[in-house]
PDB file of C-alpha atoms in Angstrom:
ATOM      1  CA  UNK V   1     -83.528 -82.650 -28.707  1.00  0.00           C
ATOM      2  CA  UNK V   2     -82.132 -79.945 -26.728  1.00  0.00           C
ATOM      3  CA  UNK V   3     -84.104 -76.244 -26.596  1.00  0.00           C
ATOM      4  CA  UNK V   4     -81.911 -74.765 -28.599  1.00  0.00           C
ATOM      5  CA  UNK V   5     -82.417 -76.702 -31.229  1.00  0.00           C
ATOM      6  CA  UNK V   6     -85.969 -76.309 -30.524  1.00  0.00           C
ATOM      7  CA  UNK V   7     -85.715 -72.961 -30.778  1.00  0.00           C
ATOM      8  CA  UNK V   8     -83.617 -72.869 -33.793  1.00  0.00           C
ATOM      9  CA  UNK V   9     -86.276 -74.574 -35.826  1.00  0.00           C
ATOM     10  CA  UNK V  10     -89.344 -72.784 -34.531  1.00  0.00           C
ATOM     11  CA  UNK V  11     -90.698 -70.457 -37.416  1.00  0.00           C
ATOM     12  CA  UNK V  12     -88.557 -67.112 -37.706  1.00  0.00           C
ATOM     13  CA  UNK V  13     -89.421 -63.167 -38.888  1.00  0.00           C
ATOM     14  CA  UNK V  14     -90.748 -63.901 -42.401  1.00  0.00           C
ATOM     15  CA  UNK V  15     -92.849 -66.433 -41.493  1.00  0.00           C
ATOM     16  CA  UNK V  16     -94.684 -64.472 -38.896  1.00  0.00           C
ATOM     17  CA  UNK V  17     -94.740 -61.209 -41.134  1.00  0.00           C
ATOM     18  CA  UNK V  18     -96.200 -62.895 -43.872  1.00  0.00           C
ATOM     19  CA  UNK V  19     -99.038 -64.449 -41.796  1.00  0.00           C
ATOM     20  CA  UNK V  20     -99.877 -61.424 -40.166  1.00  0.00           C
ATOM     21  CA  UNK V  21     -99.053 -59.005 -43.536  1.00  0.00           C
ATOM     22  CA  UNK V  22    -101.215 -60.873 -45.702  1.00  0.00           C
ATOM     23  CA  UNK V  23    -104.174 -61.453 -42.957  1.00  0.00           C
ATOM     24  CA  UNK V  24    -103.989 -57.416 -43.453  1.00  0.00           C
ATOM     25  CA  UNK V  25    -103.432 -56.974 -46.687  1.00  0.00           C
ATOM     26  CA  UNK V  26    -106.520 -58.842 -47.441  1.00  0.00           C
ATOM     27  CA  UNK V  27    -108.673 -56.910 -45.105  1.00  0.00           C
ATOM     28  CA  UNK V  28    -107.697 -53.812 -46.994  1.00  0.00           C
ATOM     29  CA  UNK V  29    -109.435 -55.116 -49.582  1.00  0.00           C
ATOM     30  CA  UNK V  30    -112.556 -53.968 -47.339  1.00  0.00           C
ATOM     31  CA  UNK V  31    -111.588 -50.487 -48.288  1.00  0.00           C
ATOM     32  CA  UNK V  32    -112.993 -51.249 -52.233  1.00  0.00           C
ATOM     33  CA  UNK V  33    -116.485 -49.874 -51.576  1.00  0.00           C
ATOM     34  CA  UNK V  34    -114.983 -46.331 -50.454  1.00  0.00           C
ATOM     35  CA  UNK V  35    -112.084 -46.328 -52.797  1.00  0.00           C
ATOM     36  CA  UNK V  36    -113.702 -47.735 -56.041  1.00  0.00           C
ATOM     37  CA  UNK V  37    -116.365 -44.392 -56.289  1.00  0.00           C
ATOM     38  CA  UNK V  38    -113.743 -41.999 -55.302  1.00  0.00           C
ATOM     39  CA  UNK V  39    -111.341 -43.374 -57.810  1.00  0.00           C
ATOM     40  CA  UNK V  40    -113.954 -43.620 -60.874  1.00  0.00           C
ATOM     41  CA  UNK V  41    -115.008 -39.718 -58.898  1.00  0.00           C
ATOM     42  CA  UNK V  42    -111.395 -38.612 -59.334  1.00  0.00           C
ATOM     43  CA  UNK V  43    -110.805 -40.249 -62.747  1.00  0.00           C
ATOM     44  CA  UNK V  44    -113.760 -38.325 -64.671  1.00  0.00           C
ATOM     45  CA  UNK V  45    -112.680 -35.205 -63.075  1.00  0.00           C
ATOM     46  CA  UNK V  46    -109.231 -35.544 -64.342  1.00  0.00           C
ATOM     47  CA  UNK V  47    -109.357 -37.379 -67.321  1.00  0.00           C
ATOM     48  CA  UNK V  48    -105.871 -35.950 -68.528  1.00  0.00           C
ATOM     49  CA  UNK V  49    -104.267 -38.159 -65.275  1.00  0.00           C
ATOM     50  CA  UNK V  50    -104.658 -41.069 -68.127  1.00  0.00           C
ATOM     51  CA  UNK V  51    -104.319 -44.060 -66.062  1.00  0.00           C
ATOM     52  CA  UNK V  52    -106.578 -46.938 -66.176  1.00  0.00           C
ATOM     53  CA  UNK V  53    -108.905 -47.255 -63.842  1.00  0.00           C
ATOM     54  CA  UNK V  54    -107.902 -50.913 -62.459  1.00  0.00           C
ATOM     55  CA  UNK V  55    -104.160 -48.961 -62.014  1.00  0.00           C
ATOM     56  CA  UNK V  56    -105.859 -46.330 -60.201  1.00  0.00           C
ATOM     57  CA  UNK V  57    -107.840 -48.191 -57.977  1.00  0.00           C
ATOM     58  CA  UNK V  58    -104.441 -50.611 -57.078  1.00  0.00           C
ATOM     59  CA  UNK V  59    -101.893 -47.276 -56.431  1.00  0.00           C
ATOM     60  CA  UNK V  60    -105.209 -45.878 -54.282  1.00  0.00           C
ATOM     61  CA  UNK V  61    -104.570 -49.619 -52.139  1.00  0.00           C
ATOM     62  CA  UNK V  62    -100.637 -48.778 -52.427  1.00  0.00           C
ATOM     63  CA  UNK V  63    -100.245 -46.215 -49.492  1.00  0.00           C
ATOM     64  CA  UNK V  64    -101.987 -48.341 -46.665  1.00  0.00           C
ATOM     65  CA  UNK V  65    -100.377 -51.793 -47.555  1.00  0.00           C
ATOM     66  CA  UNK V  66     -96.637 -49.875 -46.967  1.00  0.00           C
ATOM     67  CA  UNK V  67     -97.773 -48.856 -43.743  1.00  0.00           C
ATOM     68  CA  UNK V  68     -99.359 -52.398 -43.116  1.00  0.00           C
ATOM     69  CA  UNK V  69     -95.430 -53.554 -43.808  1.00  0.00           C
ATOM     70  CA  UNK V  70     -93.562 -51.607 -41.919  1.00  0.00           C
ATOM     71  CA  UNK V  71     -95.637 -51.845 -38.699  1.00  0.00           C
ATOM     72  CA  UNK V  72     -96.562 -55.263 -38.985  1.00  0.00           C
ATOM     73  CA  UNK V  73     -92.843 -55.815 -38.884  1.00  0.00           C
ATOM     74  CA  UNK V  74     -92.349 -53.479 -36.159  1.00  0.00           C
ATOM     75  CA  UNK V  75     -95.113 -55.573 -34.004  1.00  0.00           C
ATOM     76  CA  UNK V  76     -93.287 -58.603 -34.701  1.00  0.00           C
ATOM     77  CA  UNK V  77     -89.892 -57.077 -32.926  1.00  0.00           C
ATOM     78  CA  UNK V  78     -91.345 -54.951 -30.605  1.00  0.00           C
ATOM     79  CA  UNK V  79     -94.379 -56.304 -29.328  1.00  0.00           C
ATOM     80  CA  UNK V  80     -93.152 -59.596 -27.769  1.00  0.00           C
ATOM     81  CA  UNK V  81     -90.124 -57.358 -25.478  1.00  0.00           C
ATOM     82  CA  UNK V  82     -93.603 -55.925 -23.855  1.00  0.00           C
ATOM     83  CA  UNK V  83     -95.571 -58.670 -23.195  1.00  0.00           C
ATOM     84  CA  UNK V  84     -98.078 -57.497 -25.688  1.00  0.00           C
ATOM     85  CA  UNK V  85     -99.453 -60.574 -27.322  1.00  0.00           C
ATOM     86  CA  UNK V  86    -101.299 -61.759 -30.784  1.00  0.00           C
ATOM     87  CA  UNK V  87    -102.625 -65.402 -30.573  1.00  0.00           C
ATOM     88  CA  UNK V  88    -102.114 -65.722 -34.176  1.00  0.00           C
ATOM     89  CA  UNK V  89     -98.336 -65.110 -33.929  1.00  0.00           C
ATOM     90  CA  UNK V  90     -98.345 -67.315 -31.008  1.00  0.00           C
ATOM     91  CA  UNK V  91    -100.206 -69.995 -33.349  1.00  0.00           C
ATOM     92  CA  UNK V  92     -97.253 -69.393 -35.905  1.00  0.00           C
ATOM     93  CA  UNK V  93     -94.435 -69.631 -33.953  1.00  0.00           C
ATOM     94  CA  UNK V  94     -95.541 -72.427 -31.056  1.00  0.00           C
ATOM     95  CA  UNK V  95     -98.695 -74.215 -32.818  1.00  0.00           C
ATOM     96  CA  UNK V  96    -100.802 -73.185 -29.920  1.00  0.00           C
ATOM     97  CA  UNK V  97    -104.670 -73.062 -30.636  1.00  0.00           C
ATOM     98  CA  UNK V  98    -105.883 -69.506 -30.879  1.00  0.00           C
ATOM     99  CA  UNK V  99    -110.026 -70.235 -30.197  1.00  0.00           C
ATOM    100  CA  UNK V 100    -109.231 -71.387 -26.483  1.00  0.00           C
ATOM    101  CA  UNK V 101    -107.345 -68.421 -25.454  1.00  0.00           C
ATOM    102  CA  UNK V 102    -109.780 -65.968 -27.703  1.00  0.00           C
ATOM    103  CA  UNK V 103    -112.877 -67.560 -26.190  1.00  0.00           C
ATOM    104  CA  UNK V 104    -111.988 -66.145 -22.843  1.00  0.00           C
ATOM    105  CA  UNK V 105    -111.538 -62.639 -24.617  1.00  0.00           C
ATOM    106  CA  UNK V 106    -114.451 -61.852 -27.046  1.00  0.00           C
ATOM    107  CA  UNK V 107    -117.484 -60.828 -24.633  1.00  0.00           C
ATOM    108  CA  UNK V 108    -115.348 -58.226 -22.699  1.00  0.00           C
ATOM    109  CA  UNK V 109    -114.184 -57.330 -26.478  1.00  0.00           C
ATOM    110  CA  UNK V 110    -117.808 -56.884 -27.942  1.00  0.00           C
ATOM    111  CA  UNK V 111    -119.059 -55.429 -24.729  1.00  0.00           C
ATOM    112  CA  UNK V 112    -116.531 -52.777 -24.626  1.00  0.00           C
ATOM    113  CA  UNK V 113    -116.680 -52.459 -28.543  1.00  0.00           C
ATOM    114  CA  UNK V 114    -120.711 -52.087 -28.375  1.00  0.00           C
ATOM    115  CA  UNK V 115    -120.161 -49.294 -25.423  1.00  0.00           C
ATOM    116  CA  UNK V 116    -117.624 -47.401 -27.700  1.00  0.00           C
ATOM    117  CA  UNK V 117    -119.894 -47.348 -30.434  1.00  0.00           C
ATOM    118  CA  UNK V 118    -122.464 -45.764 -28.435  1.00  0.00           C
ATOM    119  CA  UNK V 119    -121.216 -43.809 -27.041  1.00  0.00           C
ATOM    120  CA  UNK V 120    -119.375 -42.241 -30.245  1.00  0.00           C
ATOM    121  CA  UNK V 121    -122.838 -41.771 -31.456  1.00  0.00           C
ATOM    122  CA  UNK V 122    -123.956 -39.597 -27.833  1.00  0.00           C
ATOM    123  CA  UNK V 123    -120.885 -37.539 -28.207  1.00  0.00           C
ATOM    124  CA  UNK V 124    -121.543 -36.882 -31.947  1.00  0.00           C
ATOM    125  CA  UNK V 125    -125.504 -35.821 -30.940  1.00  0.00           C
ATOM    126  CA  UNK V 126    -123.399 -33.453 -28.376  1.00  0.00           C
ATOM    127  CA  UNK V 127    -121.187 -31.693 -30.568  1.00  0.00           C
ATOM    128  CA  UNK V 128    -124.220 -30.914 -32.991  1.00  0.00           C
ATOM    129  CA  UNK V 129    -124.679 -27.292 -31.949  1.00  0.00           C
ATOM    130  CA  UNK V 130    -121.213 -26.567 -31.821  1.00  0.00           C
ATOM    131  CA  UNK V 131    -120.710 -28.411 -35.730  1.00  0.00           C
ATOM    132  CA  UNK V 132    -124.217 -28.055 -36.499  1.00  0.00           C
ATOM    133  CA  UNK V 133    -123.747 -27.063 -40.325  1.00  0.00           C
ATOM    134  CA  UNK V 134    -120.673 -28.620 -40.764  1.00  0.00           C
ATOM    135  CA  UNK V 135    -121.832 -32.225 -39.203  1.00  0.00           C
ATOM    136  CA  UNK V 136    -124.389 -31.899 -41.690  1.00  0.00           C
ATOM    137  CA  UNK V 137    -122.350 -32.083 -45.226  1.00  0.00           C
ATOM    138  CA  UNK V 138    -119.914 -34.208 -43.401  1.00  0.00           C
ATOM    139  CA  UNK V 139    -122.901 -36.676 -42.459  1.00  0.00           C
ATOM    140  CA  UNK V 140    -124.290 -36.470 -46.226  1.00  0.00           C
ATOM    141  CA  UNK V 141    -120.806 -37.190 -47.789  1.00  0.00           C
ATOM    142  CA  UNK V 142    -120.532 -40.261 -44.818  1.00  0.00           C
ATOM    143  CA  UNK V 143    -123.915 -41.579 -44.702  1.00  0.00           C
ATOM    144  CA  UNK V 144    -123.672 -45.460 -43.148  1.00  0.00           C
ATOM    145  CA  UNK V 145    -123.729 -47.675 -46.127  1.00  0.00           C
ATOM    146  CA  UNK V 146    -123.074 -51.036 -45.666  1.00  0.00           C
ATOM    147  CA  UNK V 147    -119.979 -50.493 -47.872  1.00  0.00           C
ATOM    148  CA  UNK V 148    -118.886 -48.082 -45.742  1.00  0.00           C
ATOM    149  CA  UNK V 149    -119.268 -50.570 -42.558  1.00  0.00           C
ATOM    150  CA  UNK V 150    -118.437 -53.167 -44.317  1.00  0.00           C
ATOM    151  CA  UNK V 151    -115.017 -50.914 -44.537  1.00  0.00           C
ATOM    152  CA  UNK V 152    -115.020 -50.571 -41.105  1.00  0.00           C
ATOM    153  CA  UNK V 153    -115.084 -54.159 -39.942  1.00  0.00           C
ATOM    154  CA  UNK V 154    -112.067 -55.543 -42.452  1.00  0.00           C
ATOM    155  CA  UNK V 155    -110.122 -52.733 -43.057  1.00  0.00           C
ATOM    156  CA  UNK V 156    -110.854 -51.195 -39.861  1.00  0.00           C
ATOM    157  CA  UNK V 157    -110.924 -53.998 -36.996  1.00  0.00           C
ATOM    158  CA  UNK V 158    -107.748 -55.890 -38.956  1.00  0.00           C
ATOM    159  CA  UNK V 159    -105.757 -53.531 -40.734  1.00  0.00           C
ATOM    160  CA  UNK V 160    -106.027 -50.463 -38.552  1.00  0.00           C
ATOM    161  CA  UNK V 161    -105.470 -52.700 -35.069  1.00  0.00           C
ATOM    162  CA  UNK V 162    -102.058 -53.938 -36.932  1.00  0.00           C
ATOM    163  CA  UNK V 163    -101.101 -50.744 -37.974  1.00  0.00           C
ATOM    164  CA  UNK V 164    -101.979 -48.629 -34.877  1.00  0.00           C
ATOM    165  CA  UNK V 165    -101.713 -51.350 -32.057  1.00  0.00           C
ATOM    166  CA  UNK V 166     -99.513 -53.804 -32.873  1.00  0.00           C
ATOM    167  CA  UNK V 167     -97.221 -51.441 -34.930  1.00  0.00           C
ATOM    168  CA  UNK V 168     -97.459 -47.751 -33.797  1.00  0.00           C
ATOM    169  CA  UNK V 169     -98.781 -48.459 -30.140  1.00  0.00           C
ATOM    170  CA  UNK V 170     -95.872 -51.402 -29.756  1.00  0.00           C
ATOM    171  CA  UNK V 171     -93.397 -48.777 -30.892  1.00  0.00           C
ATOM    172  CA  UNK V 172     -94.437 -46.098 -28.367  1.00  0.00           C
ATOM    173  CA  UNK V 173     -94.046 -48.547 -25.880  1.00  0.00           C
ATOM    174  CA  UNK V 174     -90.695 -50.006 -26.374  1.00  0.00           C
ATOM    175  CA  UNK V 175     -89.619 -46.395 -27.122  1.00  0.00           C
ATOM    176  CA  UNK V 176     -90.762 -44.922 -23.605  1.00  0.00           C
ATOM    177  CA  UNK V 177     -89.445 -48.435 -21.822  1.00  0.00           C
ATOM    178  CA  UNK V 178     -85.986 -48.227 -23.377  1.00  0.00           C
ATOM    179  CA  UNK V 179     -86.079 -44.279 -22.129  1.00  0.00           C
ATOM    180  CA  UNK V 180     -87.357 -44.794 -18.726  1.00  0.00           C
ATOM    181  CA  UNK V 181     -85.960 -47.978 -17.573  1.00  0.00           C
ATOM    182  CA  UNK V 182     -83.697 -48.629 -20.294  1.00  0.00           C
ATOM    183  CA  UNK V 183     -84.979 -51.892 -20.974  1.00  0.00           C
ATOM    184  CA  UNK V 184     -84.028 -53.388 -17.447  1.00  0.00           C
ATOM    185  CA  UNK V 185     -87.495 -54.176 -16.144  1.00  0.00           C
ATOM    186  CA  UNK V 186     -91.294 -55.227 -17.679  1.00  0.00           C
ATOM    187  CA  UNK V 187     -92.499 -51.799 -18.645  1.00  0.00           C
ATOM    188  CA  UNK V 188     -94.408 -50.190 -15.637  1.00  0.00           C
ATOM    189  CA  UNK V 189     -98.290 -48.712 -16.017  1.00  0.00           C
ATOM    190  CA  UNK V 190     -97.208 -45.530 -16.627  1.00  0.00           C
ATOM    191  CA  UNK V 191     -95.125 -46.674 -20.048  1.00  0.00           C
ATOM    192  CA  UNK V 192     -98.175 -48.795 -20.930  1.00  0.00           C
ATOM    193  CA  UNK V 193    -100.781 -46.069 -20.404  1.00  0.00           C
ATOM    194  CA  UNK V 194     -98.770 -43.349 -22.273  1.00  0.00           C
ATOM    195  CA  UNK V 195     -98.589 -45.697 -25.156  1.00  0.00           C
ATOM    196  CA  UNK V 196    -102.236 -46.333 -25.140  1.00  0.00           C
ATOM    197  CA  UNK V 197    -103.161 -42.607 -25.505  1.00  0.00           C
ATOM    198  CA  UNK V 198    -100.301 -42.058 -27.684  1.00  0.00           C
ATOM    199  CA  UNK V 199    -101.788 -44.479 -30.239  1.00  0.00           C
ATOM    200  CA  UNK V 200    -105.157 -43.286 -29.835  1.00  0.00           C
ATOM    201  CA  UNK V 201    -104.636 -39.817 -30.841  1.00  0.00           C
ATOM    202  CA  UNK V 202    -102.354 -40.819 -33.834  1.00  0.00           C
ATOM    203  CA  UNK V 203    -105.447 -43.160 -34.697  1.00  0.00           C
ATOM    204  CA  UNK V 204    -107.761 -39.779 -34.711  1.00  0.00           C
ATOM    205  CA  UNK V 205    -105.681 -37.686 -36.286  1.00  0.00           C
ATOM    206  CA  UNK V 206    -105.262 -40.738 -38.727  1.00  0.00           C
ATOM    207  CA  UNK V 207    -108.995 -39.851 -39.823  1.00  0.00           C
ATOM    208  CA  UNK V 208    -108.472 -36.499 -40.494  1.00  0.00           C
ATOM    209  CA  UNK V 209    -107.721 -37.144 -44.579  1.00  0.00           C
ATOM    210  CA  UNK V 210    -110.969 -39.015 -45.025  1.00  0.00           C
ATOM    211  CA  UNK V 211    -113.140 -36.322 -42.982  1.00  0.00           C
ATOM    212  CA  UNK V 212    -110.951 -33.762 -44.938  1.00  0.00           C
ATOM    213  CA  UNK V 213    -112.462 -35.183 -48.132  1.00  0.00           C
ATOM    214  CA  UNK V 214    -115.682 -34.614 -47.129  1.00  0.00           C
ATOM    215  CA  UNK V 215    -115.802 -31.406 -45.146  1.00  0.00           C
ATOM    216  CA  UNK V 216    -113.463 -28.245 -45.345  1.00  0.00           C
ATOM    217  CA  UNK V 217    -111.424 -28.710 -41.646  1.00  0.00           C
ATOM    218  CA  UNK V 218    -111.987 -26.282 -39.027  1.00  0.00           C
ATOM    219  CA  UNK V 219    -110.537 -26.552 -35.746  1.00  0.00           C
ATOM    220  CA  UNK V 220    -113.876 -27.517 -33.835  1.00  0.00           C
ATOM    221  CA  UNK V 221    -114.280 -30.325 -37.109  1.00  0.00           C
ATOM    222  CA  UNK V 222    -110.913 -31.634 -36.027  1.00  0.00           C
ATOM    223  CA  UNK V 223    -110.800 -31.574 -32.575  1.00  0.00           C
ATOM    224  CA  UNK V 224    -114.367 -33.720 -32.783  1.00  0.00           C
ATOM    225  CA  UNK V 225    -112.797 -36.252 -35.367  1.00  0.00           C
ATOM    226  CA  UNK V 226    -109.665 -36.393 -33.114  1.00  0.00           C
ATOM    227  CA  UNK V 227    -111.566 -36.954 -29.811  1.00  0.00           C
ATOM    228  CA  UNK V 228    -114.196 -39.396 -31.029  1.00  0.00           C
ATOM    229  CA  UNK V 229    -111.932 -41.478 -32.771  1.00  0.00           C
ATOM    230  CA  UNK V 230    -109.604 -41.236 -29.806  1.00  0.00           C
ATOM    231  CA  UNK V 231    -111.939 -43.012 -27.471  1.00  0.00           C
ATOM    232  CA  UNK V 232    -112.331 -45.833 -29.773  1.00  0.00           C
ATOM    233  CA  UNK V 233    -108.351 -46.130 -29.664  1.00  0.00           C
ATOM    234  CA  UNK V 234    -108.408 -46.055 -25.607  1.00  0.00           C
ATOM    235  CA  UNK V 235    -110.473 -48.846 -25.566  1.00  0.00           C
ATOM    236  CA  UNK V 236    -108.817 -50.877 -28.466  1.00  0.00           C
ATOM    237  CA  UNK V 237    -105.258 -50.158 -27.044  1.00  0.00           C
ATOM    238  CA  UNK V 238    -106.250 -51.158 -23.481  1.00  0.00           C
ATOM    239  CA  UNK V 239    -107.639 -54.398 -25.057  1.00  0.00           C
ATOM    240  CA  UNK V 240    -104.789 -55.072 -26.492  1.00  0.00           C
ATOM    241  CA  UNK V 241    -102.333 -54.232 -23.634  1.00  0.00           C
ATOM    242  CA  UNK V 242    -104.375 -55.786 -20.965  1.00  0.00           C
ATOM    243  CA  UNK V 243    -105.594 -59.253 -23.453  1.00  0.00           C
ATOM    244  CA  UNK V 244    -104.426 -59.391 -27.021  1.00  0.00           C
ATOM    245  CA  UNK V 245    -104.303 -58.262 -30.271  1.00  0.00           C
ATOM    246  CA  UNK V 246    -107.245 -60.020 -31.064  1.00  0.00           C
ATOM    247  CA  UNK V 247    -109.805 -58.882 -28.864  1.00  0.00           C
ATOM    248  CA  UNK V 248    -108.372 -55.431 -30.199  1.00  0.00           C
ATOM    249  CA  UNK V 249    -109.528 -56.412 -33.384  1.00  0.00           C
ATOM    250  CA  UNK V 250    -112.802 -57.719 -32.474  1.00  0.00           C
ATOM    251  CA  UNK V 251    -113.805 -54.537 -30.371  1.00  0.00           C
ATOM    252  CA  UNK V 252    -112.816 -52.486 -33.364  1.00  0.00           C
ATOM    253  CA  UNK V 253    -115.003 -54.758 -35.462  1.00  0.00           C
ATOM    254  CA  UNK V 254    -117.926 -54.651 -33.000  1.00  0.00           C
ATOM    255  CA  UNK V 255    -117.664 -51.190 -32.845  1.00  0.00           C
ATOM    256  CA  UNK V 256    -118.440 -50.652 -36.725  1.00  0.00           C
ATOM    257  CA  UNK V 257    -121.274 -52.897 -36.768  1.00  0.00           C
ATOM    258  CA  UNK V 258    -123.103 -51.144 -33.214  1.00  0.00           C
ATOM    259  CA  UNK V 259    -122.438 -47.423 -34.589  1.00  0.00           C
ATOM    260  CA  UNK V 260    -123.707 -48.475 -37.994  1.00  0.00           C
ATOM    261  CA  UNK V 261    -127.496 -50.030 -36.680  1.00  0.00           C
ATOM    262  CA  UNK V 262    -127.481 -47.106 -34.343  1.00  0.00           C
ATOM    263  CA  UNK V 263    -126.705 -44.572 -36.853  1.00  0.00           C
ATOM    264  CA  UNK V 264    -129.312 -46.390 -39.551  1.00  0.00           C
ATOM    265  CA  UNK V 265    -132.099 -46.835 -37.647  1.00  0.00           C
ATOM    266  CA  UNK V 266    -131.806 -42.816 -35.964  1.00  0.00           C
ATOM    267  CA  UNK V 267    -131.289 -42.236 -40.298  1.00  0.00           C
ATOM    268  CA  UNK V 268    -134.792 -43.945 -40.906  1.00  0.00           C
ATOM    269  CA  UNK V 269    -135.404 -45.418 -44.770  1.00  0.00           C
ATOM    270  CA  UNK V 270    -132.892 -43.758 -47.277  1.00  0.00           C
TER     271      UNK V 270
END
């Protein structure tokens, strides 16, 4: 059999999106423990809206699962023109075993997402005086439920890596490449590090609606949600440059579960 053949039969573009899409799409089912309360919240507050609260609760899921789609299929065309890899598209389109190569990748992936969540929680202590007041009904409205970390992990270290890594961050990437080099070489550092940072700040100012719903926005509130969440996004885009989509997603994960126990046991009994 000759490699073109090969290559003809391997699996092509809807076969990879709808590994990766519904691997997402279920995780956003993590997202249930925040967006069941707001919607039954919203729902007795507007009772004229008349729609049933199953209908609510599925249009509130709507938003994120179009953004899952369109950047998981960006990932898909982008991401391999960069090198950037994800061992379960690999696994889809060659059959190669993801646990060998992810082995090598998950204790730089938990260290790095264990530092990030400290860290987060240092910097937050920091900007008390400056937010004192405002951290304050923000951290009341917030307060570290295991639905809300639960949220985290799923929605957070799957969803979120496919949107902002492998979709937005992938996209930044092949976008400064084509402009810089027009496509003629691997994309240099420089390209690589500018999509990293690029993708981080989209992923804080991604948090902005859910802080907004819990604290009126002032400029100090947003440039600490922007920052903090930033950092997070340096160190899951650098995983994901430097080792895979994976260990992205793992980080993000480990960073949930680190800033959660930190942030319960400073909380003491409810």
């Amino acid at each position: 059999m000759s490699g073109t053949e090969t290559q003809d039969k391997r699996p092509g573009f809807w076969r990879r999106f709808a590994v990766l899409y519904g691997i997402g799409a279920i995780s956003t089912l993590g997202l249930l423990p925040i967006v069941v309360p707001a919607a039954r919240q919203q729902l007795e507050a507007t009772p004229e809206l008349g729609i049933p609260f199953p209908a609510f609760v599925a249009l509130s899921l709507l938003n994120p699962l179009i953004i899952l789609a369109i950047t998981v299929a960006m990932g898909i065309r982008l991401a391999p023109q960069l090198g950037l890899r994800s061992y379960i598209d690999e696994r889809v389109v060659t059959g190669t075993p993801i646990l060998p190569k992810l082995r090598s990748d998950l204790p730089l992936a938990f260290l790095l997402g264990g530092i990030g969540g400290t860290a987060l929680i240092l910097l937050d202590v920091a900007f008390w005086n400056l937010l004192g007041p405002e951290l304050e009904q923000l951290g009341a409205e917030q307060r570290r439920t295991l639905g809300l970390t639960l949220a985290g992990v799923l929605y957070g270290g799957i969803a979120e890596e496919l949107m902002m890594r492998w979709g937005m961050m992938s996209f930044l990437a092949w976008a400064a490449w084509r402009l810089v080099s027009r496509g003629e070489s691997p994309p240099g550092t420089g390209v690589m590090w500018g999509a990293v940072i690029g993708a981080a700040i989209a992923f804080g100012l991604a948090h902005l609606p859910a802080v907004a719903a819990a604290a009126p926005l002032t400029t100090p509130l947003i440039l600490r949600t922007v920052s903090l969440n930033a950092i997070g996004g340096l160190i899951f885009g650098w995983l994901f440059w430097r080792r895979s989509l994976e260990a992205a997603m793992a980080s993000h994960a480990s960073f949930h579960v680190v800033f959660s126990l930190i942030s319960w046991v400073a909380q003491g009994p409810s």
